[in-house]
Tab-separated table of C-alpha atoms in Angstrom:
chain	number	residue	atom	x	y	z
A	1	UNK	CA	414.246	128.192	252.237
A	2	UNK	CA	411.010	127.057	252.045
A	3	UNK	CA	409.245	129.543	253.736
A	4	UNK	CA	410.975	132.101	251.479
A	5	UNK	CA	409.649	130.094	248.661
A	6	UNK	CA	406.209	130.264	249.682
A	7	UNK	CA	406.606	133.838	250.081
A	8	UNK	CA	407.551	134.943	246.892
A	9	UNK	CA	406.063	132.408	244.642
A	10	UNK	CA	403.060	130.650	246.851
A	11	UNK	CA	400.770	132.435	245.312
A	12	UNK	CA	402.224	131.413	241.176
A	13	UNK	CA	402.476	127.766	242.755
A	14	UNK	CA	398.639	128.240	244.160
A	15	UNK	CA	397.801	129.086	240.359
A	16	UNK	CA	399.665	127.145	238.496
A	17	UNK	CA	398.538	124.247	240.439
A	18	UNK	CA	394.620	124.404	240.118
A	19	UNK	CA	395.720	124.756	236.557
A	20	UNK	CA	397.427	121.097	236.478
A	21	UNK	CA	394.639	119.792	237.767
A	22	UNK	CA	392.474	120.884	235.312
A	23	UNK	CA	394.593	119.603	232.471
A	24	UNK	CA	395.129	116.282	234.267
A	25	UNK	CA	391.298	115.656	234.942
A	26	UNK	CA	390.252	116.917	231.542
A	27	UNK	CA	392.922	116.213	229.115
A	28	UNK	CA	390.967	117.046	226.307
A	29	UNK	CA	390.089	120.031	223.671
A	30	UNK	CA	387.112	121.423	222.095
A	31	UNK	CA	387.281	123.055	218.041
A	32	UNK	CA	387.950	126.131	219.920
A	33	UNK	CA	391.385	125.014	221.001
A	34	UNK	CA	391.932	122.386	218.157
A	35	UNK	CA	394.211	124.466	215.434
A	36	UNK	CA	397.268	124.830	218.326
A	37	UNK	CA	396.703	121.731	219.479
A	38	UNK	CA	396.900	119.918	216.297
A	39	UNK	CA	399.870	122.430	215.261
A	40	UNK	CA	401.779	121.434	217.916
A	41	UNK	CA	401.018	117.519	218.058
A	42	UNK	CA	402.156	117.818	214.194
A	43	UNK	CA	405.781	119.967	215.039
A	44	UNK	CA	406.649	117.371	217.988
A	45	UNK	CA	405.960	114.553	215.752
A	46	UNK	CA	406.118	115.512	212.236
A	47	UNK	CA	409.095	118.398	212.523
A	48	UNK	CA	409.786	119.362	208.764
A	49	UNK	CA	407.772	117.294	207.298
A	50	UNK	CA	405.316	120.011	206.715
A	51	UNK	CA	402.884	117.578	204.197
A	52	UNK	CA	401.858	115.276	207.096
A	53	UNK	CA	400.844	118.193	209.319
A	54	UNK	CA	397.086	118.145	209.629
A	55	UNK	CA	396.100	121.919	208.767
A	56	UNK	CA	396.643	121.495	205.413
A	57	UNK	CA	394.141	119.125	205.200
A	58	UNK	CA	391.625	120.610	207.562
A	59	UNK	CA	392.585	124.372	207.454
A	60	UNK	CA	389.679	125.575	209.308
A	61	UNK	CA	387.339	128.636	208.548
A	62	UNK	CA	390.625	131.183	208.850
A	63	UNK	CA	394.255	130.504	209.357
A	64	UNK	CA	395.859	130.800	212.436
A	65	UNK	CA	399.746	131.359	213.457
A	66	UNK	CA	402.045	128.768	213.851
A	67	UNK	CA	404.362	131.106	216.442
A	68	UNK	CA	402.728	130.166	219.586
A	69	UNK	CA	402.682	126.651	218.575
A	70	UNK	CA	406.102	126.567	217.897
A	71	UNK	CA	407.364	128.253	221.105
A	72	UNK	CA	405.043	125.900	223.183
A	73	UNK	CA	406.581	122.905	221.636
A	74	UNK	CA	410.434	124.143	221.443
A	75	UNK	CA	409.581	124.254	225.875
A	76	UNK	CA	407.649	120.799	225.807
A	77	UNK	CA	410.479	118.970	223.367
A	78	UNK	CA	412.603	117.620	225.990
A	79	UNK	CA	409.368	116.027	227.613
A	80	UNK	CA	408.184	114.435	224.625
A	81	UNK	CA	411.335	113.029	223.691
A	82	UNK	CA	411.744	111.429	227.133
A	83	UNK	CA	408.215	110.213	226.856
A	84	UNK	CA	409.350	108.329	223.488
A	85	UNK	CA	412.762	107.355	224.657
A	86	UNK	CA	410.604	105.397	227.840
A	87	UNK	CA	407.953	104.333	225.275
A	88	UNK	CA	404.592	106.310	226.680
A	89	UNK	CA	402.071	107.116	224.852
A	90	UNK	CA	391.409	131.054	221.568
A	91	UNK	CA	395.985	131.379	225.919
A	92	UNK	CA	399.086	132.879	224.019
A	93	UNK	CA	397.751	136.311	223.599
A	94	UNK	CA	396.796	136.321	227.094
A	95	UNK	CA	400.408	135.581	228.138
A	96	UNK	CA	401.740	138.628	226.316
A	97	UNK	CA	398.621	140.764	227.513
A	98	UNK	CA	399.539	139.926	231.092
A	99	UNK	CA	403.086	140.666	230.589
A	100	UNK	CA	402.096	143.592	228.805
A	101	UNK	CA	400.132	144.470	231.887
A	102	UNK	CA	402.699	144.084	234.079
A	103	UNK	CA	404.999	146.159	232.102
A	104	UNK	CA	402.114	149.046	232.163
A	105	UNK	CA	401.628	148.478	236.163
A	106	UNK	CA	405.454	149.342	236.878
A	107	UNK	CA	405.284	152.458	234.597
A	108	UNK	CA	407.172	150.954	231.784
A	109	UNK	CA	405.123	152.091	229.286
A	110	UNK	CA	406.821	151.866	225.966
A	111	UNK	CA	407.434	148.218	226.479
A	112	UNK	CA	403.548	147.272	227.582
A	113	UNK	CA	402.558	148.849	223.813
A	114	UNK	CA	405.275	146.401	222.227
A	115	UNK	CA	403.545	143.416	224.035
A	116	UNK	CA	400.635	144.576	222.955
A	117	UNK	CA	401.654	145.356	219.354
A	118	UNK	CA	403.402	141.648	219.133
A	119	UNK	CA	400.240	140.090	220.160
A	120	UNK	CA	398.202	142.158	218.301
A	121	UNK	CA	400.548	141.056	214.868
A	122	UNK	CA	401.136	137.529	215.506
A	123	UNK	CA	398.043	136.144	217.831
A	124	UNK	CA	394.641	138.022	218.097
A	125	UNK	CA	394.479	141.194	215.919
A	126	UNK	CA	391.046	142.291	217.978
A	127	UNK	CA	393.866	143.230	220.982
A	128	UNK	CA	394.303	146.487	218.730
A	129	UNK	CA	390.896	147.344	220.552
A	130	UNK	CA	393.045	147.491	224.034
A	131	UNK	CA	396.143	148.864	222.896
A	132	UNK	CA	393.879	151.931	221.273
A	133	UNK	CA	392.320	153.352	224.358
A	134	UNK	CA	395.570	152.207	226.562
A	135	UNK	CA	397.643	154.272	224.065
A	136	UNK	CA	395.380	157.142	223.979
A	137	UNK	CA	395.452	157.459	227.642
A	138	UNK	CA	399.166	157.544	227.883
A	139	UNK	CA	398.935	160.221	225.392
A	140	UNK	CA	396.306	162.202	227.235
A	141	UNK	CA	398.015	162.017	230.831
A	142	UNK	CA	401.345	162.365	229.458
A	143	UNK	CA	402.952	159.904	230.382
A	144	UNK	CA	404.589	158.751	226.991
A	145	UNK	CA	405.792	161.131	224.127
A	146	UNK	CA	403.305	160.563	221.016
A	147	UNK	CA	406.757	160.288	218.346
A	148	UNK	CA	408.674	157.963	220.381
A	149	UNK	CA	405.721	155.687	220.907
A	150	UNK	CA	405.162	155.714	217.099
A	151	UNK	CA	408.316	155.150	216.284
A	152	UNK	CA	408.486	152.436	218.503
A	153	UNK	CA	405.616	150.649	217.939
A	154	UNK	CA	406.155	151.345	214.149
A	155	UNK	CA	409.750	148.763	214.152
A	156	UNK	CA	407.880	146.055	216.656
A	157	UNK	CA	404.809	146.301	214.138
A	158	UNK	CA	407.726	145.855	210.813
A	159	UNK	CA	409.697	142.706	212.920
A	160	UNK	CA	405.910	140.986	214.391
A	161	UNK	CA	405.148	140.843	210.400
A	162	UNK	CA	407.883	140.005	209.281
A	163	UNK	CA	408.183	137.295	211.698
A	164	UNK	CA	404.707	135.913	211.417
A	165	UNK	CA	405.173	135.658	207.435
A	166	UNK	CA	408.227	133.946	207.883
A	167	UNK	CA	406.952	131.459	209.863
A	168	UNK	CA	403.510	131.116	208.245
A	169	UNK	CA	404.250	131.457	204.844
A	170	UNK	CA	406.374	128.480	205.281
A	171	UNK	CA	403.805	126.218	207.465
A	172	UNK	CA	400.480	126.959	205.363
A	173	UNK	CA	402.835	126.868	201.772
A	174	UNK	CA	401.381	130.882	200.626
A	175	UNK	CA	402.138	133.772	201.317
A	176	UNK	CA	400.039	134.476	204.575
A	177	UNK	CA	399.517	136.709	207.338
A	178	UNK	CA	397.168	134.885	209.533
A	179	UNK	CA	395.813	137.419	211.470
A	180	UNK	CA	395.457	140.040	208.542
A	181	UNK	CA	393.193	137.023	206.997
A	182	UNK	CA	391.461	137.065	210.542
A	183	UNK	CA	390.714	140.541	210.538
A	184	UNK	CA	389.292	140.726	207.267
A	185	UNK	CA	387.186	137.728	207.701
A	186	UNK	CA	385.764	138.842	211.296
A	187	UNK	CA	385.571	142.853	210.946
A	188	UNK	CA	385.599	143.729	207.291
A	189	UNK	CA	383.516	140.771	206.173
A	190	UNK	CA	381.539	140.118	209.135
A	191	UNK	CA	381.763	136.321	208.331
A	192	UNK	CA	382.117	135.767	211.991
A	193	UNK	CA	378.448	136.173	212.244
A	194	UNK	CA	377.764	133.397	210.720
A	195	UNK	CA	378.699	131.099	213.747
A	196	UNK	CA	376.320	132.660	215.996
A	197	UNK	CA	375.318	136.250	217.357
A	198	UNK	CA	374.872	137.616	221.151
A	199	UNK	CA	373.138	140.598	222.051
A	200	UNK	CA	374.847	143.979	222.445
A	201	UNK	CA	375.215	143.728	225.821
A	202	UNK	CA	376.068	139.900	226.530
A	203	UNK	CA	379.692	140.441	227.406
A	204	UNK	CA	377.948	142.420	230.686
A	205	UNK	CA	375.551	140.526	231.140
A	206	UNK	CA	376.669	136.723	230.441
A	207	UNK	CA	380.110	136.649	229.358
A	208	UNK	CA	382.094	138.466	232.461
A	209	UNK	CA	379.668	137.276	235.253
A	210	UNK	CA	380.640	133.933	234.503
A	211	UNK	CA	384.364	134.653	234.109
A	212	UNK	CA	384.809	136.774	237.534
A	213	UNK	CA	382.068	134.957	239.926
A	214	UNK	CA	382.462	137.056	243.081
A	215	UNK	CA	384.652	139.311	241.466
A	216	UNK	CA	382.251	140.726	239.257
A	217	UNK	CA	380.023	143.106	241.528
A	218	UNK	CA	383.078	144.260	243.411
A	219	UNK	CA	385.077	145.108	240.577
A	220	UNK	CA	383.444	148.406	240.199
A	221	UNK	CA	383.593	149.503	243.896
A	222	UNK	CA	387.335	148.993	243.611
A	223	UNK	CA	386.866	151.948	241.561
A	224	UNK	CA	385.255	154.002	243.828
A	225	UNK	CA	387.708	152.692	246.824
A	226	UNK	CA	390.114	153.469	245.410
A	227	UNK	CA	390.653	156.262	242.215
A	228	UNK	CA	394.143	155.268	240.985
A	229	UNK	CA	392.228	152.403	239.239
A	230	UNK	CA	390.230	154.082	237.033
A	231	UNK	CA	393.315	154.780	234.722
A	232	UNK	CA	393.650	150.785	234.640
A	233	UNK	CA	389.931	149.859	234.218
A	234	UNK	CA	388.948	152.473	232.232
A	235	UNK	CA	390.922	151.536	228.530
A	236	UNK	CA	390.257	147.480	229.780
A	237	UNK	CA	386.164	148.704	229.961
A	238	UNK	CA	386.720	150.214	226.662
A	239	UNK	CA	388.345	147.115	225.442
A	240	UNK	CA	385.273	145.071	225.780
A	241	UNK	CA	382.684	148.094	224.794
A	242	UNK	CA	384.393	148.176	221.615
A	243	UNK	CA	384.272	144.474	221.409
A	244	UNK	CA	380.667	144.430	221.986
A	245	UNK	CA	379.708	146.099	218.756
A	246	UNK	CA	380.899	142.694	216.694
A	247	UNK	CA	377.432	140.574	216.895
A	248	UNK	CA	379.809	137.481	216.839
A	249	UNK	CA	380.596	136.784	220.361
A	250	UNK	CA	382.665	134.615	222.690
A	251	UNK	CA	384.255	134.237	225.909
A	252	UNK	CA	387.804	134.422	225.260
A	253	UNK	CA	387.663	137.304	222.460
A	254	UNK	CA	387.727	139.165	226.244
A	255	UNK	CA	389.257	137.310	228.512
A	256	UNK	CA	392.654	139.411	228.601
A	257	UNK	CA	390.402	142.051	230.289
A	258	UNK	CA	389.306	139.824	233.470
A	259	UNK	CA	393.419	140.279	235.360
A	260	UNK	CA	391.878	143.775	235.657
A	261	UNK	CA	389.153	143.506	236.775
A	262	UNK	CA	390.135	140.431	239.033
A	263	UNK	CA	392.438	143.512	240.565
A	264	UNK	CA	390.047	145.891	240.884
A	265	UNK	CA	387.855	143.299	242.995
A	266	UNK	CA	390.841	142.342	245.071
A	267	UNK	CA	391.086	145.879	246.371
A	268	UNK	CA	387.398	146.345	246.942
A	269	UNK	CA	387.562	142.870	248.614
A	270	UNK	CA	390.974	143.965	251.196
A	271	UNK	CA	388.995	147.244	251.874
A	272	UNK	CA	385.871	145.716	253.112
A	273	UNK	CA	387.846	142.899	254.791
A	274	UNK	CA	390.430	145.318	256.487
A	275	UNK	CA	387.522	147.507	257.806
A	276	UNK	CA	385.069	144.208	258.227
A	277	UNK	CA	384.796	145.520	261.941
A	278	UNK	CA	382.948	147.850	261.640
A	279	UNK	CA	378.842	148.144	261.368
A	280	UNK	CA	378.536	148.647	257.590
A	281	UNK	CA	381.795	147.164	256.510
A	282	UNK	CA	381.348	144.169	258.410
A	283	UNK	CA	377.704	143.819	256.616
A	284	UNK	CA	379.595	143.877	253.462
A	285	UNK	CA	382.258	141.540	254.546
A	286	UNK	CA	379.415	139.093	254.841
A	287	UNK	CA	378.399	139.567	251.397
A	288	UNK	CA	381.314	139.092	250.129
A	289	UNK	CA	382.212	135.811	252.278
A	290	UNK	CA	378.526	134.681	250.635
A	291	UNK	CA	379.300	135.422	247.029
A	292	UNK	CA	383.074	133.631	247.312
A	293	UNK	CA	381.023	130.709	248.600
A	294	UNK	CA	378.814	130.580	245.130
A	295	UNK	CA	381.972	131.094	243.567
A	296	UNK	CA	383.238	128.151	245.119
A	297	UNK	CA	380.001	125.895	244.340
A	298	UNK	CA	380.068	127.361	240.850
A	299	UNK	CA	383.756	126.529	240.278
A	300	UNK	CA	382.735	122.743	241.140
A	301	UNK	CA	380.015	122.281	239.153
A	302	UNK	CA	381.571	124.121	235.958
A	303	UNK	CA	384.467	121.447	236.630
A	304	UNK	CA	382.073	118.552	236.830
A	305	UNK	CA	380.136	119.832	233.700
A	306	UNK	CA	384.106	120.147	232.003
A	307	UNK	CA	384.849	116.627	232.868
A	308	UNK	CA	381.502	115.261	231.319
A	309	UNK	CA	381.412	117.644	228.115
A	310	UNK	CA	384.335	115.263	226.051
A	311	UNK	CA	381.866	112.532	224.677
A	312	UNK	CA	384.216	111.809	221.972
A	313	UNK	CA	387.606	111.860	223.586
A	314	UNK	CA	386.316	109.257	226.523
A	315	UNK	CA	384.756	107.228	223.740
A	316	UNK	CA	388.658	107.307	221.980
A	317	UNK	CA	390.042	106.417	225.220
A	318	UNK	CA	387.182	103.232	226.192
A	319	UNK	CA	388.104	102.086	222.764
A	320	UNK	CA	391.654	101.663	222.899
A	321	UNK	CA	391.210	100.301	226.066
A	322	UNK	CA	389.078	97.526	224.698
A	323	UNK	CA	390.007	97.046	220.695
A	324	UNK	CA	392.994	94.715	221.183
A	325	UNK	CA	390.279	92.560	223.211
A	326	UNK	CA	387.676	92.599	220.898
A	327	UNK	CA	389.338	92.803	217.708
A	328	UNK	CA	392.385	90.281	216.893
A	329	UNK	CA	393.187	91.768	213.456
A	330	UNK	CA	396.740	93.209	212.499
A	331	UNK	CA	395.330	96.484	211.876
A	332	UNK	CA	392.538	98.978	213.711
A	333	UNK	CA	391.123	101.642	211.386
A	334	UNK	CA	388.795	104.115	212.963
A	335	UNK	CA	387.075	106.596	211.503
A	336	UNK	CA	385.966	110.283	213.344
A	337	UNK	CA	383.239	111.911	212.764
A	338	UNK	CA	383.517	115.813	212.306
A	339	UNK	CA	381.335	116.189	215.773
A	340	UNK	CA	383.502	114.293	217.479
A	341	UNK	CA	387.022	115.691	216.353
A	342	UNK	CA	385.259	118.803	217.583
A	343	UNK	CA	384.256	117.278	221.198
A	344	UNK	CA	387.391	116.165	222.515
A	345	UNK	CA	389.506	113.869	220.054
A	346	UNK	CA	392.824	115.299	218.558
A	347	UNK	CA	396.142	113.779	217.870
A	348	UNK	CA	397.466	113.762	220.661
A	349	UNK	CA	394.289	111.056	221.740
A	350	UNK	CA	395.508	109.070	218.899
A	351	UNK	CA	398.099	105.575	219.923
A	352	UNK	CA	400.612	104.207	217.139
A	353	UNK	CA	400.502	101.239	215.067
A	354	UNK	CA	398.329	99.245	214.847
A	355	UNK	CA	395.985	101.990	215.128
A	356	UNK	CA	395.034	104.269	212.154
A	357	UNK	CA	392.586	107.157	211.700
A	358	UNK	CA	390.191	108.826	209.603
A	359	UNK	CA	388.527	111.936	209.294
A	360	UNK	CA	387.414	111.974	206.231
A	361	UNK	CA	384.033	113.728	205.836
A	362	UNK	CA	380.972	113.637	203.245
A	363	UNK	CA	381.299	109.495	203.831
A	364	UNK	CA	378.028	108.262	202.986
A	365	UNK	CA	376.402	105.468	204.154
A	366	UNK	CA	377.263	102.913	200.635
A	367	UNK	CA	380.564	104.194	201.080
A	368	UNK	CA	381.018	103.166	204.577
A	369	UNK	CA	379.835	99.724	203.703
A	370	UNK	CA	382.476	99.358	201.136
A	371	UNK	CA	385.244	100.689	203.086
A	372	UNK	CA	387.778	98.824	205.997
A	373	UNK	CA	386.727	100.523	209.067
A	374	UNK	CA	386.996	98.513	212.129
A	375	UNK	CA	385.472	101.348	214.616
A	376	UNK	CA	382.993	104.226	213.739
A	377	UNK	CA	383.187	107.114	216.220
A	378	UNK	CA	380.059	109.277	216.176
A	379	UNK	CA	377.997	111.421	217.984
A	380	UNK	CA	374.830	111.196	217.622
A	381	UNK	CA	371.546	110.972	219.420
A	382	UNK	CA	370.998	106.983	220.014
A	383	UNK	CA	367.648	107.099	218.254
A	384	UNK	CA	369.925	108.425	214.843
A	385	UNK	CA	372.582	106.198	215.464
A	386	UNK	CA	370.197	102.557	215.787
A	387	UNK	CA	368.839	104.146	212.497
A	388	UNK	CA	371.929	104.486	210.786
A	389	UNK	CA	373.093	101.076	211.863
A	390	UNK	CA	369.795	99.719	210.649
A	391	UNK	CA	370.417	101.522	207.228
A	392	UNK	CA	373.642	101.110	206.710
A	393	UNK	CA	372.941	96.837	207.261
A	394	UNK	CA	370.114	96.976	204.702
A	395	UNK	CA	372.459	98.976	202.633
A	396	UNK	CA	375.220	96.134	202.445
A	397	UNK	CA	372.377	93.342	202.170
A	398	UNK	CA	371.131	95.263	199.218
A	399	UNK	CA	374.717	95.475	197.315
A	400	UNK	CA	375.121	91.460	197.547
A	401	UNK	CA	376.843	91.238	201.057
A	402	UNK	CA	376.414	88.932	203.607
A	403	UNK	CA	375.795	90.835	206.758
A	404	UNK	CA	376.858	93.513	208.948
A	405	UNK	CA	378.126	92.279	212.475
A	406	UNK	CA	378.274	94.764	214.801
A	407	UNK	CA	379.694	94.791	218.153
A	408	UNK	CA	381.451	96.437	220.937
A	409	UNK	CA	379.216	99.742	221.712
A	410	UNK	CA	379.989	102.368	223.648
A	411	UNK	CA	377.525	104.342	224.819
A	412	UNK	CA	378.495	107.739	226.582
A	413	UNK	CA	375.501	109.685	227.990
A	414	UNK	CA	376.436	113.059	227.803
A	415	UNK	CA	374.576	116.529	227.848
A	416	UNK	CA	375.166	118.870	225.059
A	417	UNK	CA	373.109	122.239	224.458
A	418	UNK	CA	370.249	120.671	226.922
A	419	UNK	CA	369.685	117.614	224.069
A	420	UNK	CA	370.870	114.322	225.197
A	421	UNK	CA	373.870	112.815	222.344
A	422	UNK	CA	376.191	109.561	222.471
A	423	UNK	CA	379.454	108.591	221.235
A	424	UNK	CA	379.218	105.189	219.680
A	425	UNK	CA	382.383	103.181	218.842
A	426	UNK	CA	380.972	100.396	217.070
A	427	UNK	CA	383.225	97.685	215.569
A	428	UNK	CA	382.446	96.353	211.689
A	429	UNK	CA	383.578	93.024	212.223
A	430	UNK	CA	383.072	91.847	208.266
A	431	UNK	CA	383.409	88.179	207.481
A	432	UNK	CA	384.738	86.412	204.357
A	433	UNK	CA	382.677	87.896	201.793
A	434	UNK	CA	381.774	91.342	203.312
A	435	UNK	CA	382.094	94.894	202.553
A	436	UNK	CA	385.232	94.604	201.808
A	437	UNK	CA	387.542	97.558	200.212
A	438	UNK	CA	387.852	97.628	195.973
């Protein structure tokens, strides 16, 4: 029994278990993740009550589905529920791509272009740029009639909108279709550009090298090992040419085109291993045994570099760990900087009563003085941070309080963009007659 389970599924259990690891040895999120994560924290907890859920305070630049959210909680309900009952405390559209590609790898066309339409409706609308050169190939070789595709494609495109209006309209209170709003923002408007742009090429040249590793130099002699690729690789290359030409660019607006590739570089890698005895071939096979080793070294050191790159959620974590300690009060209000709910804090970090949070923004530095906060959590670099806590002390001696205690620092070191910041929790323990709220 076992050994038939290892056969079939070893390699799923192989994946799925590196991927456990990560999440258990770096729990946390960056912005990049923070919409879903939030969205989900705030349909476990919240359910219907929509005007606690945290979007509509914090939309973010564009609005974003609520679908995958909900599906991903509707799984992970029963878990939560136990977890309350005992008293504990950019990845969806990849799904469907890879069904979608599994669909398209067993010659069942029609249904790869629906997975590819539904994601294309409901969770990234740049995965149009795959399903155009995937569709146009079918149509080319034939192997899918050009009315029946359309029509279709056509009724999953009618029941994905539908669906994602529905559902959003009702979350973000308007009438909203997220990833129309997306598309607009990011292609028509070219707002995306305003968060950074990469050179034409950096997808080649930065992007996928760091994605594939080893696989990336072999992925193209898979090719030439073996033609009945280049149907596959071909529309997945034109997927991230066509991507290129947006000057806003990041990792995971491609990363539904590395399973490809990944396959193309597993059949370059069985060739040269199945014919590794052999004068050239077994040269080869050495390369390839010394770029899986990088791969390997890489892999580490992008994990350590992972574990170390959540200032703000191990600064959340050292706090709770030490508040009831250092603080004796019946209530713990904290307030989070907008740098560090982007480095690793969201709800989900957060414990009950008698903790509360903040995350206000535009707070200056009177303000904080005349506000309740028992913990500041901020990133900063420590020379900013002294100075702020040297400001903000004159600042209360200068509107008639007595003085500014502060205690309980945490300092985590971290590297960020090659400059050197903190997270400070710092406790305002106020006496008698100090800063105190109107």
């Amino acid at each position: 029994m076992a050994s038939k389970f290892l056969q079939f599924y070893g390699h799923d259990f192989l994946l799925g278990s590196i991927a456990a690891f990560y999440v258990l040895m770096v729990p946390y999120t960056k912005v990049e993740e923070s919409f879903n994560i939030q969205a989900m924290h705030d349909i476990l907890y919240h359910r219907y009550h929509l005007d606690n859920y945290d979007h509509l305070e914090f939309p973010g630049v564009v609005p974003r589905t609520f679908i995958g959210a909900l599906l991903v909680s509707i799984l992970a309900s029963p878990i939560v529920l136990a977890m309350q009952l005992l008293h504990m405390p950019k990845i969806y559209s990849l799904i469907i791509v890879n069904l979608a590609y599994g669909h398209w790898l067993k010659g069942s066309f029609y249904t790869a272009l629906n997975y590819l339409v539904f994601a294309t409706i409901i969770f990234r609308c740049d995965i149009v740029l795959l399903l155009s050169p995937l569709g146009l190939e079918l149509l080319l070789t034939k192997s899918i009639s050009f009315w029946k595709a359309l029509k279709c494609c056509t009724v999953t495109t009618l029941l994905c909108i539908g669906l994602t209006m529905l559902v959003d309209s009702i979350t973000w209170k308007r009438l909203l279709w997220p990833e129309f709003e997306v598309f607009w923002f990011n292609s028509v408007l070219n707002r995306s550009s305003e968060w950074g742009t990469h050179s034409i090429h950096w997808y080649f040249t930065s992007a996928l090298p760091r994605s594939l590793l080893a696989g990336y130099p072999p992925f193209v002699l898979g090719v030439l090992f073996d033609r009945r690729l280049l149907p596959l690789v071909l529309p997945v290359l034109s997927f991230v040419v066509l991507y290129s030409k947006l000057p806003h660019k990041e990792l995971h607006f491609i990363i539904s085109s590395v399973p490809i590739f990944n396959l193309s570089s597993a059949v370059a890698a069985s060739r040269i291993y199945n014919n590794r005895k052999k004068s050239f071939w077994k040269f080869l096979n050495l390369i390839m045994l010394g770029l899986l080793l990088i791969s390997l070294g890489y892999t580490i050191v992008s994990f350590m570099a992972s574990y170390e790159n959540y200032p703000s959620g191990y600064a959340l974590k050292k706090l709770h760990q030490i508040g009831h300690v250092s603080n004796k009060t019946k209530e713990l209000w904290v307030h989070i900087d907008p740098f560090s709910a982007m480095n690793g804090i969201s709800l989900f970090c957060e414990n009950e009563s008698p903790w509360r949070y903040s995350k206000e923004e535009g707070i200056t530095h009177e303000e904080f003085c005349q506000r309740n906060f028992t913990y500041l959590i901020k990133i900063k670099s420590p020379e900013c941070i002294f100075m702020e806590i040297l400001k903000m002390k004159s600042l209360c001696l200068k509107i008639g309080q007595d003085a500014l205690k502060l205690s309980g620092f945490i300092l985590m070191g971290k590297r960020t963009n090659g400059m050197k910041a903190c997270s400070i929790a710092f406790q305002m323990a106020i006496a008698a007659n100090t800063c105190t709220q109107p």
